[in-house]
mmCIF file of C-alpha atoms in Angstrom:
data_model
loop_
_atom_site.group_PDB
_atom_site.id
_atom_site.type_symbol
_atom_site.label_atom_id
_atom_site.label_comp_id
_atom_site.label_asym_id
_atom_site.label_seq_id
_atom_site.Cartn_x
_atom_site.Cartn_y
_atom_site.Cartn_z
ATOM 1 C CA UNK A 591 -29.378 16.521 4.694
ATOM 2 C CA UNK A 592 -28.336 18.415 1.835
ATOM 3 C CA UNK A 593 -29.824 17.739 -2.028
ATOM 4 C CA UNK A 594 -26.040 16.629 -3.209
ATOM 5 C CA UNK A 595 -25.835 14.370 -0.477
ATOM 6 C CA UNK A 596 -29.445 12.869 -0.854
ATOM 7 C CA UNK A 597 -28.648 12.170 -4.615
ATOM 8 C CA UNK A 598 -25.389 10.556 -3.807
ATOM 9 C CA UNK A 599 -27.251 8.296 -0.895
ATOM 10 C CA UNK A 600 -29.664 6.836 -3.761
ATOM 11 C CA UNK A 601 -26.984 6.799 -6.279
ATOM 12 C CA UNK A 602 -24.860 4.548 -3.894
ATOM 13 C CA UNK A 603 -27.144 2.565 -2.349
ATOM 14 C CA UNK A 604 -27.320 -0.079 -5.311
ATOM 15 C CA UNK A 605 -23.781 -0.019 -5.572
ATOM 16 C CA UNK A 606 -23.143 -1.468 -1.485
ATOM 17 C CA UNK A 607 -23.140 -4.809 -1.865
ATOM 18 C CA UNK A 608 -20.217 -4.078 -4.776
ATOM 19 C CA UNK A 609 -17.847 -2.024 -2.287
ATOM 20 C CA UNK A 610 -19.033 -4.398 0.918
ATOM 21 C CA UNK A 611 -17.260 -7.230 -1.411
ATOM 22 C CA UNK A 612 -14.647 -5.457 -2.851
ATOM 23 C CA UNK A 613 -13.856 -4.325 0.708
ATOM 24 C CA UNK A 614 -13.748 -8.207 1.881
ATOM 25 C CA UNK A 615 -11.583 -8.929 -1.143
ATOM 26 C CA UNK A 616 -8.856 -6.731 -0.427
ATOM 27 C CA UNK A 617 -8.677 -6.463 3.150
ATOM 28 C CA UNK A 618 -8.826 -8.472 6.774
ATOM 29 C CA UNK A 619 -11.218 -8.522 8.709
ATOM 30 C CA UNK A 620 -10.171 -5.572 11.190
ATOM 31 C CA UNK A 621 -9.360 -3.453 8.197
ATOM 32 C CA UNK A 622 -12.466 -3.839 5.658
ATOM 33 C CA UNK A 623 -14.681 -0.893 7.577
ATOM 34 C CA UNK A 624 -12.309 0.923 7.106
ATOM 35 C CA UNK A 625 -11.389 0.138 3.343
ATOM 36 C CA UNK A 626 -15.269 0.604 2.662
ATOM 37 C CA UNK A 627 -14.960 4.094 4.390
ATOM 38 C CA UNK A 628 -11.788 4.754 1.746
ATOM 39 C CA UNK A 629 -13.951 3.055 -1.725
ATOM 40 C CA UNK A 630 -17.109 5.013 -0.613
ATOM 41 C CA UNK A 631 -15.096 8.645 -0.333
ATOM 42 C CA UNK A 632 -13.631 7.763 -3.777
ATOM 43 C CA UNK A 633 -17.135 7.246 -5.462
ATOM 44 C CA UNK A 634 -18.153 10.763 -3.525
ATOM 45 C CA UNK A 635 -15.172 11.876 -5.300
ATOM 46 C CA UNK A 636 -15.629 10.780 -8.531
ATOM 47 C CA UNK A 637 -19.329 11.211 -8.849
ATOM 48 C CA UNK A 638 -19.184 14.290 -10.413
ATOM 49 C CA UNK A 639 -16.713 12.986 -13.385
ATOM 50 C CA UNK A 640 -19.699 9.793 -14.336
ATOM 51 C CA UNK A 641 -21.216 10.776 -17.388
ATOM 52 C CA UNK A 642 -23.425 8.232 -18.119
ATOM 53 C CA UNK A 643 -20.959 6.861 -20.845
ATOM 54 C CA UNK A 644 -20.803 3.720 -19.192
ATOM 55 C CA UNK A 645 -23.408 2.111 -16.541
ATOM 56 C CA UNK A 646 -23.098 3.421 -13.307
ATOM 57 C CA UNK A 647 -22.272 -0.099 -11.858
ATOM 58 C CA UNK A 648 -19.486 -0.377 -14.068
ATOM 59 C CA UNK A 649 -18.240 3.099 -12.995
ATOM 60 C CA UNK A 650 -19.095 2.584 -9.651
ATOM 61 C CA UNK A 651 -16.787 -0.937 -9.653
ATOM 62 C CA UNK A 652 -13.811 0.714 -11.848
ATOM 63 C CA UNK A 653 -13.732 3.619 -9.105
ATOM 64 C CA UNK A 654 -13.975 0.837 -6.349
ATOM 65 C CA UNK A 655 -11.674 -1.616 -7.732
ATOM 66 C CA UNK A 656 -9.261 2.090 -8.282
ATOM 67 C CA UNK A 657 -9.541 2.823 -4.981
ATOM 68 C CA UNK A 658 -8.727 -0.815 -3.093
ATOM 69 C CA UNK A 659 -5.358 -1.179 -5.304
ATOM 70 C CA UNK A 660 -4.138 2.386 -4.326
ATOM 71 C CA UNK A 661 -5.250 1.093 -0.332
ATOM 72 C CA UNK A 662 -3.573 -1.914 -0.964
ATOM 73 C CA UNK A 663 -0.396 -0.598 -2.271
ATOM 74 C CA UNK A 664 -0.793 1.669 1.071
ATOM 75 C CA UNK A 665 -1.260 -1.258 3.093
ATOM 76 C CA UNK A 666 1.736 -3.157 2.302
ATOM 77 C CA UNK A 667 3.688 0.059 2.852
ATOM 78 C CA UNK A 668 2.339 0.689 6.430
ATOM 79 C CA UNK A 669 3.149 -3.022 6.996
ATOM 80 C CA UNK A 670 6.636 -3.078 6.050
ATOM 81 C CA UNK A 671 6.801 0.080 8.251
ATOM 82 C CA UNK A 672 4.758 -1.431 10.877
ATOM 83 C CA UNK A 673 7.150 -4.621 10.504
ATOM 84 C CA UNK A 674 10.270 -1.883 10.941
ATOM 85 C CA UNK A 675 9.543 -0.395 14.109
ATOM 86 C CA UNK A 676 8.122 -4.095 15.925
ATOM 87 C CA UNK A 677 11.936 -4.504 14.954
ATOM 88 C CA UNK A 678 13.264 -2.135 16.303
ATOM 89 C CA UNK A 679 11.158 -2.524 19.218
ATOM 90 C CA UNK A 680 12.626 -5.730 19.971
ATOM 91 C CA UNK A 681 16.141 -4.874 19.639
ATOM 92 C CA UNK A 682 15.203 -2.585 22.189
ATOM 93 C CA UNK A 683 13.140 -4.684 24.852
ATOM 94 C CA UNK A 684 16.314 -7.102 24.581
ATOM 95 C CA UNK A 685 18.784 -4.490 25.282
ATOM 96 C CA UNK A 686 20.439 -4.554 22.547
ATOM 97 C CA UNK A 687 21.899 -1.750 20.755
ATOM 98 C CA UNK A 688 19.439 -0.124 18.234
ATOM 99 C CA UNK A 689 22.468 0.624 15.944
ATOM 100 C CA UNK A 690 23.730 -3.347 16.933
ATOM 101 C CA UNK A 691 24.589 -6.431 14.866
ATOM 102 C CA UNK A 692 20.703 -7.114 13.568
ATOM 103 C CA UNK A 693 20.332 -3.497 11.881
ATOM 104 C CA UNK A 694 24.083 -3.278 10.984
ATOM 105 C CA UNK A 695 23.310 -7.041 9.219
ATOM 106 C CA UNK A 696 20.245 -4.958 7.889
ATOM 107 C CA UNK A 697 22.977 -2.647 6.105
ATOM 108 C CA UNK A 698 25.932 -4.537 5.378
ATOM 109 C CA UNK A 699 23.007 -6.158 3.061
ATOM 110 C CA UNK A 700 21.859 -3.617 1.283
ATOM 111 C CA UNK A 701 25.625 -1.899 0.936
ATOM 112 C CA UNK A 702 25.673 -5.133 -1.103
ATOM 113 C CA UNK A 703 22.694 -4.385 -3.646
ATOM 114 C CA UNK A 704 23.708 -1.998 -7.086
ATOM 115 C CA UNK A 705 23.148 1.705 -6.492
ATOM 116 C CA UNK A 706 19.713 1.694 -8.032
ATOM 117 C CA UNK A 707 18.320 -1.529 -6.006
ATOM 118 C CA UNK A 708 19.949 0.522 -2.669
ATOM 119 C CA UNK A 709 18.095 3.496 -3.774
ATOM 120 C CA UNK A 710 14.295 1.720 -4.289
ATOM 121 C CA UNK A 711 14.825 -0.084 -1.117
ATOM 122 C CA UNK A 712 15.777 2.865 0.735
ATOM 123 C CA UNK A 713 13.394 4.825 -0.545
ATOM 124 C CA UNK A 714 10.742 2.467 -0.062
ATOM 125 C CA UNK A 715 12.300 2.043 3.949
ATOM 126 C CA UNK A 716 11.144 5.831 3.897
ATOM 127 C CA UNK A 717 7.624 5.283 2.564
ATOM 128 C CA UNK A 718 8.289 6.866 -0.695
ATOM 129 C CA UNK A 719 4.610 5.747 -2.708
ATOM 130 C CA UNK A 720 5.330 3.550 -5.525
ATOM 131 C CA UNK A 721 4.496 5.758 -7.760
ATOM 132 C CA UNK A 722 7.267 8.610 -7.107
ATOM 133 C CA UNK A 723 9.709 6.058 -6.770
ATOM 134 C CA UNK A 724 9.208 5.228 -10.472
ATOM 135 C CA UNK A 725 9.347 8.645 -11.293
ATOM 136 C CA UNK A 726 12.722 9.212 -9.743
ATOM 137 C CA UNK A 727 13.773 6.529 -11.339
ATOM 138 C CA UNK A 728 11.847 6.027 -15.100
ATOM 139 C CA UNK A 729 10.059 3.135 -14.513
ATOM 140 C CA UNK A 730 6.698 1.696 -14.363
ATOM 141 C CA UNK A 731 5.260 1.671 -11.039
ATOM 142 C CA UNK A 732 4.681 -2.374 -11.343
ATOM 143 C CA UNK A 733 8.223 -3.273 -11.992
ATOM 144 C CA UNK A 734 9.183 -0.953 -8.712
ATOM 145 C CA UNK A 735 6.724 -3.381 -6.529
ATOM 146 C CA UNK A 736 8.293 -6.525 -8.509
ATOM 147 C CA UNK A 737 12.120 -5.108 -7.875
ATOM 148 C CA UNK A 738 11.221 -4.550 -4.242
ATOM 149 C CA UNK A 739 9.227 -8.030 -3.447
ATOM 150 C CA UNK A 740 12.381 -9.682 -5.443
ATOM 151 C CA UNK A 741 14.926 -6.871 -2.863
ATOM 152 C CA UNK A 742 13.224 -7.825 0.081
ATOM 153 C CA UNK A 743 13.338 -11.554 -0.325
ATOM 154 C CA UNK A 744 16.852 -11.090 -1.165
ATOM 155 C CA UNK A 745 17.661 -8.977 1.850
ATOM 156 C CA UNK A 746 16.328 -11.047 4.150
ATOM 157 C CA UNK A 747 17.962 -14.333 3.096
ATOM 158 C CA UNK A 748 21.330 -12.119 2.989
ATOM 159 C CA UNK A 749 20.258 -11.331 7.137
ATOM 160 C CA UNK A 750 19.492 -14.483 8.619
ATOM 161 C CA UNK A 751 22.550 -16.324 6.228
ATOM 162 C CA UNK A 752 24.764 -13.588 7.835
ATOM 163 C CA UNK A 753 22.792 -14.824 11.184
ATOM 164 C CA UNK A 754 23.307 -18.263 10.730
ATOM 165 C CA UNK A 755 27.193 -17.567 9.969
ATOM 166 C CA UNK A 756 27.958 -16.402 13.610
#
């Protein structure tokens, strides 16, 4: 191990319990190890910017918390993409045309949205990060998240209502 790695390992050791707690608080059991690795890498990258202006514990906590929040936003997008893939697989396994009624109901619901709402949904479906969507539309990242949460609920309701009306 290099001297840098030794120094980082020594510096990291007292913060490991906090990293484990953060990983457990932000991730389900199967993903906790992955998140712990992400938090450790974030600390490794940020370590050089630590200037002792605050306590090392405070610095490590802030870096870990921000990394966990970033990971969580990415997890939501990964999960949504996973749901879309699962839906497409179910449609295909059922012998239904992937461009068939379920998908058409979804796009019909999307067409009822305003142009900005439609853009937000489509960008999200394409996996564009909230920060990028916010920049494109001149919104805050938290506003994009809140709007998308409401839009997903609305779309889910519209698709279900359309299916019940068939």
